[in-house]
Amino acid sequence: REDYAAVALPVDGDAMSIVPNPVTGYATVRFSSLLPPPSSLRIYDIRGSLVMERPAIASTLRIDCRSLAPGVYFVHAQGPRARATCRLVKE
C-alpha cells in the first residue's frame, strides 16, 4: 500500500521543517529549495493510515492539527523532483 511505503521513507530534515513540534493547534510546514512547490502534503498516523491530505503550492503551509488525536504522525511531502518525510508529535 502506498501509505505504508511513505511512512518507511527516511526522514529528511533538510528539505522540510515543522514548527512548533510538538504541536497543540496549528503547525507551520516550511519547504526548502530541495523540495520546491507545488507539492502534495500527506499526514499519516503511526499505523500508516492517511489522516490528512492537502496541496502545498507555496514554500510555507499552515496546517490545522487540532482535529488530530495526541500521538506521533508522519508528514510526507511530494514534489516534482523530490520528497521528504518528517515526524510530527501532537500533544
Tab-separated table of N, CA and C in Angstrom:
chain	number	residue	atom	x	y	z
A	1	ARG	N	0.831	-1.188	0.000
A	1	ARG	CA	0.000	0.000	0.000
A	1	ARG	C	0.863	1.235	0.000
A	2	GLU	N	0.416	2.250	-0.687
A	2	GLU	CA	1.188	3.484	-0.813
A	2	GLU	C	1.411	4.154	0.532
A	3	ASP	N	0.412	4.153	1.413
A	3	ASP	CA	0.558	4.866	2.684
A	3	ASP	C	1.609	4.215	3.576
A	4	TYR	N	1.776	2.900	3.518
A	4	TYR	CA	2.812	2.254	4.313
A	4	TYR	C	4.192	2.544	3.751
A	5	ALA	N	4.329	2.602	2.452
A	5	ALA	CA	5.618	2.896	1.832
A	5	ALA	C	6.082	4.302	2.197
A	6	ALA	N	5.158	5.252	2.267
A	6	ALA	CA	5.540	6.631	2.585
A	6	ALA	C	6.087	6.729	3.997
A	7	VAL	N	5.522	5.990	4.935
A	7	VAL	CA	5.990	6.035	6.313
A	7	VAL	C	7.388	5.455	6.431
A	8	ALA	N	7.744	4.531	5.564
A	8	ALA	CA	9.037	3.865	5.642
A	8	ALA	C	10.181	4.713	5.089
A	9	LEU	N	9.886	5.839	4.453
A	9	LEU	CA	10.933	6.671	3.890
A	9	LEU	C	11.788	7.291	4.992
A	10	PRO	N	13.084	7.474	4.724
A	10	PRO	CA	13.926	8.119	5.735
A	10	PRO	C	13.526	9.571	5.945
A	11	VAL	N	13.750	10.055	7.144
A	11	VAL	CA	13.430	11.441	7.470
A	11	VAL	C	14.498	12.343	6.873
A	12	ASP	N	14.076	13.344	6.146
A	12	ASP	CA	14.984	14.304	5.532
A	12	ASP	C	14.714	15.667	6.136
A	13	GLY	N	15.476	16.035	7.151
A	13	GLY	CA	15.262	17.282	7.859
A	13	GLY	C	15.698	18.508	7.094
A	14	ASP	N	16.456	18.340	5.996
A	14	ASP	CA	16.927	19.481	5.228
A	14	ASP	C	15.882	20.009	4.245
A	15	ALA	N	14.962	19.161	3.823
A	15	ALA	CA	14.003	19.558	2.802
A	15	ALA	C	12.735	20.167	3.381
A	16	MET	N	12.419	19.835	4.635
A	16	MET	CA	11.153	20.276	5.217
A	16	MET	C	11.340	20.443	6.720
A	17	SER	N	10.681	21.451	7.285
A	17	SER	CA	10.691	21.627	8.741
A	17	SER	C	9.278	21.920	9.208
A	18	ILE	N	8.991	21.544	10.459
A	18	ILE	CA	7.665	21.751	11.040
A	18	ILE	C	7.841	22.424	12.395
A	19	VAL	N	7.165	23.565	12.597
A	19	VAL	CA	7.204	24.272	13.874
A	19	VAL	C	5.807	24.730	14.236
A	20	PRO	N	5.410	24.716	15.492
A	20	PRO	CA	6.130	24.065	16.587
A	20	PRO	C	5.966	22.552	16.498
A	21	ASN	N	6.850	21.862	17.130
A	21	ASN	CA	6.799	20.408	17.158
A	21	ASN	C	7.402	19.951	18.474
A	22	PRO	N	6.594	19.537	19.433
A	22	PRO	CA	5.199	19.115	19.347
A	22	PRO	C	4.239	20.283	19.152
A	23	VAL	N	3.059	19.936	18.635
A	23	VAL	CA	2.040	20.919	18.298
A	23	VAL	C	0.769	20.629	19.093
A	24	THR	N	0.022	21.690	19.399
A	24	THR	CA	-1.284	21.512	20.036
A	24	THR	C	-2.397	22.065	19.146
A	25	GLY	N	-2.091	23.047	18.314
A	25	GLY	CA	-3.095	23.685	17.473
A	25	GLY	C	-2.694	23.689	16.014
A	26	TYR	N	-2.051	24.761	15.599
A	26	TYR	CA	-1.619	24.912	14.217
A	26	TYR	C	-0.114	24.707	14.128
A	27	ALA	N	0.329	24.130	13.014
A	27	ALA	CA	1.751	23.958	12.750
A	27	ALA	C	2.071	24.614	11.414
A	28	THR	N	3.294	25.084	11.288
A	28	THR	CA	3.764	25.661	10.037
A	28	THR	C	4.786	24.727	9.420
A	29	VAL	N	4.544	24.332	8.180
A	29	VAL	CA	5.460	23.473	7.433
A	29	VAL	C	6.185	24.366	6.440
A	30	ARG	N	7.516	24.295	6.461
A	30	ARG	CA	8.325	25.084	5.534
A	30	ARG	C	9.120	24.131	4.652
A	31	PHE	N	9.110	24.411	3.356
A	31	PHE	CA	9.856	23.600	2.400
A	31	PHE	C	11.094	24.361	1.962
A	32	SER	N	12.225	23.690	1.907
A	32	SER	CA	13.449	24.318	1.430
A	32	SER	C	13.496	24.253	-0.089
A	33	SER	N	14.558	24.767	-0.662
A	33	SER	CA	14.715	24.719	-2.115
A	33	SER	C	14.892	23.287	-2.614
A	34	LEU	N	15.199	22.348	-1.713
A	34	LEU	CA	15.303	20.942	-2.101
A	34	LEU	C	13.947	20.352	-2.448
A	35	LEU	N	12.874	20.955	-1.949
A	35	LEU	CA	11.519	20.470	-2.196
A	35	LEU	C	10.640	21.648	-2.604
A	36	PRO	N	10.865	22.180	-3.803
A	36	PRO	CA	10.104	23.362	-4.207
A	36	PRO	C	8.650	23.024	-4.488
A	37	PRO	N	7.729	23.963	-4.221
A	37	PRO	CA	6.332	23.720	-4.550
A	37	PRO	C	6.159	23.694	-6.071
A	38	PRO	N	5.102	23.149	-6.611
A	38	PRO	CA	3.984	22.562	-5.876
A	38	PRO	C	4.297	21.165	-5.365
A	39	SER	N	3.735	20.844	-4.235
A	39	SER	CA	3.878	19.544	-3.616
A	39	SER	C	2.549	19.136	-3.025
A	40	SER	N	2.438	17.862	-2.787
A	40	SER	CA	1.296	17.399	-2.010
A	40	SER	C	1.800	17.102	-0.605
A	41	LEU	N	0.966	17.329	0.370
A	41	LEU	CA	1.318	17.088	1.758
A	41	LEU	C	0.332	16.075	2.321
A	42	ARG	N	0.857	14.992	2.865
A	42	ARG	CA	0.023	13.947	3.464
A	42	ARG	C	0.500	13.684	4.878
A	43	ILE	N	-0.460	13.483	5.770
A	43	ILE	CA	-0.127	13.163	7.156
A	43	ILE	C	-0.676	11.777	7.458
A	44	TYR	N	0.208	10.922	7.987
A	44	TYR	CA	-0.130	9.543	8.326
A	44	TYR	C	-0.008	9.350	9.825
A	45	ASP	N	-0.880	8.531	10.392
A	45	ASP	CA	-0.731	8.196	11.806
A	45	ASP	C	0.320	7.101	11.953
A	46	ILE	N	0.577	6.682	13.180
A	46	ILE	CA	1.638	5.722	13.470
A	46	ILE	C	1.360	4.355	12.835
A	47	ARG	N	0.087	4.059	12.539
A	47	ARG	CA	-0.279	2.788	11.899
A	47	ARG	C	-0.149	2.850	10.386
A	48	GLY	N	0.128	4.035	9.854
A	48	GLY	CA	0.263	4.190	8.416
A	48	GLY	C	-1.011	4.599	7.711
A	49	SER	N	-2.045	4.957	8.461
A	49	SER	CA	-3.302	5.394	7.863
A	49	SER	C	-3.235	6.881	7.509
A	50	LEU	N	-3.698	7.220	6.332
A	50	LEU	CA	-3.742	8.611	5.896
A	50	LEU	C	-4.805	9.349	6.704
A	51	VAL	N	-4.405	10.427	7.389
A	51	VAL	CA	-5.362	11.183	8.203
A	51	VAL	C	-5.622	12.587	7.651
A	52	MET	N	-4.737	13.072	6.769
A	52	MET	CA	-4.932	14.404	6.196
A	52	MET	C	-4.139	14.492	4.896
A	53	GLU	N	-4.724	15.182	3.918
A	53	GLU	CA	-4.036	15.402	2.648
A	53	GLU	C	-4.363	16.802	2.155
A	54	ARG	N	-3.312	17.525	1.724
A	54	ARG	CA	-3.501	18.897	1.254
A	54	ARG	C	-2.540	19.185	0.125
A	55	PRO	N	-2.945	20.031	-0.806
A	55	PRO	CA	-1.964	20.519	-1.773
A	55	PRO	C	-1.070	21.542	-1.073
A	56	ALA	N	0.151	21.625	-1.477
A	56	ALA	CA	1.077	22.606	-0.904
A	56	ALA	C	1.677	23.382	-2.060
A	57	ILE	N	1.118	24.545	-2.351
A	57	ILE	CA	1.532	25.294	-3.534
A	57	ILE	C	2.443	26.474	-3.199
A	58	ALA	N	2.865	26.572	-1.954
A	58	ALA	CA	3.783	27.636	-1.541
A	58	ALA	C	4.888	27.025	-0.693
A	59	SER	N	5.928	27.785	-0.423
A	59	SER	CA	7.048	27.254	0.349
A	59	SER	C	6.752	27.180	1.845
A	60	THR	N	5.638	27.773	2.282
A	60	THR	CA	5.198	27.705	3.674
A	60	THR	C	3.721	27.341	3.695
A	61	LEU	N	3.369	26.431	4.574
A	61	LEU	CA	1.991	25.964	4.665
A	61	LEU	C	1.605	25.859	6.127
A	62	ARG	N	0.455	26.424	6.484
A	62	ARG	CA	-0.077	26.325	7.854
A	62	ARG	C	-1.122	25.227	7.873
A	63	ILE	N	-0.963	24.260	8.786
A	63	ILE	CA	-1.913	23.157	8.864
A	63	ILE	C	-2.586	23.143	10.233
A	64	ASP	N	-3.862	22.834	10.220
A	64	ASP	CA	-4.669	22.773	11.434
A	64	ASP	C	-4.573	21.364	12.000
A	65	CYS	N	-3.921	21.222	13.132
A	65	CYS	CA	-3.713	19.910	13.761
A	65	CYS	C	-4.666	19.671	14.926
A	66	ARG	N	-5.598	20.580	15.150
A	66	ARG	CA	-6.480	20.462	16.308
A	66	ARG	C	-7.342	19.205	16.265
A	67	SER	N	-7.692	18.727	15.086
A	67	SER	CA	-8.550	17.544	14.994
A	67	SER	C	-7.778	16.232	15.140
A	68	LEU	N	-6.457	16.300	15.136
A	68	LEU	CA	-5.645	15.081	15.285
A	68	LEU	C	-5.625	14.643	16.739
A	69	ALA	N	-5.718	13.346	16.964
A	69	ALA	CA	-5.595	12.797	18.315
A	69	ALA	C	-4.146	12.917	18.760
A	70	PRO	N	-3.883	13.046	20.067
A	70	PRO	CA	-2.498	13.082	20.532
A	70	PRO	C	-1.738	11.839	20.076
A	71	GLY	N	-0.497	12.041	19.647
A	71	GLY	CA	0.319	10.921	19.203
A	71	GLY	C	1.375	11.354	18.209
A	72	VAL	N	1.990	10.366	17.576
A	72	VAL	CA	3.055	10.591	16.601
A	72	VAL	C	2.483	10.427	15.196
A	73	TYR	N	2.867	11.343	14.315
A	73	TYR	CA	2.423	11.329	12.925
A	73	TYR	C	3.634	11.509	12.019
A	74	PHE	N	3.470	11.126	10.759
A	74	PHE	CA	4.499	11.329	9.756
A	74	PHE	C	3.932	12.238	8.678
A	75	VAL	N	4.640	13.336	8.421
A	75	VAL	CA	4.228	14.311	7.417
A	75	VAL	C	5.087	14.047	6.180
A	76	HIS	N	4.432	13.706	5.088
A	76	HIS	CA	5.122	13.345	3.853
A	76	HIS	C	4.799	14.375	2.788
A	77	ALA	N	5.834	14.955	2.201
A	77	ALA	CA	5.663	15.934	1.130
A	77	ALA	C	6.253	15.368	-0.152
A	78	GLN	N	5.523	15.535	-1.238
A	78	GLN	CA	5.953	15.026	-2.540
A	78	GLN	C	5.975	16.172	-3.528
A	79	GLY	N	7.116	16.395	-4.125
A	79	GLY	CA	7.254	17.416	-5.150
A	79	GLY	C	7.589	16.787	-6.480
A	80	PRO	N	7.744	17.591	-7.514
A	80	PRO	CA	8.023	17.036	-8.837
A	80	PRO	C	9.396	16.379	-8.939
A	81	ARG	N	10.354	16.812	-8.099
A	81	ARG	CA	11.712	16.268	-8.188
A	81	ARG	C	12.210	15.652	-6.894
A	82	ALA	N	11.462	15.793	-5.809
A	82	ALA	CA	11.953	15.316	-4.517
A	82	ALA	C	10.792	14.994	-3.592
A	83	ARG	N	11.116	14.310	-2.505
A	83	ARG	CA	10.129	14.026	-1.468
A	83	ARG	C	10.836	14.009	-0.121
A	84	ALA	N	10.061	14.228	0.934
A	84	ALA	CA	10.632	14.259	2.284
A	84	ALA	C	9.572	13.819	3.273
A	85	THR	N	10.025	13.273	4.392
A	85	THR	CA	9.133	12.859	5.469
A	85	THR	C	9.697	13.369	6.784
A	86	CYS	N	8.833	13.969	7.610
A	86	CYS	CA	9.217	14.430	8.940
A	86	CYS	C	8.234	13.881	9.969
A	87	ARG	N	8.719	13.741	11.163
A	87	ARG	CA	7.879	13.286	12.266
A	87	ARG	C	7.220	14.492	12.920
A	88	LEU	N	5.945	14.335	13.278
A	88	LEU	CA	5.173	15.370	13.963
A	88	LEU	C	4.558	14.762	15.201
A	89	VAL	N	4.693	15.454	16.324
A	89	VAL	CA	4.089	14.998	17.569
A	89	VAL	C	2.945	15.936	17.923
A	90	LYS	N	1.772	15.368	18.141
A	90	LYS	CA	0.592	16.145	18.557
A	90	LYS	C	0.378	15.887	20.051
A	91	GLU	N	0.372	16.944	20.828
A	91	GLU	CA	0.136	16.814	22.278
A	91	GLU	C	-1.335	16.899	22.588
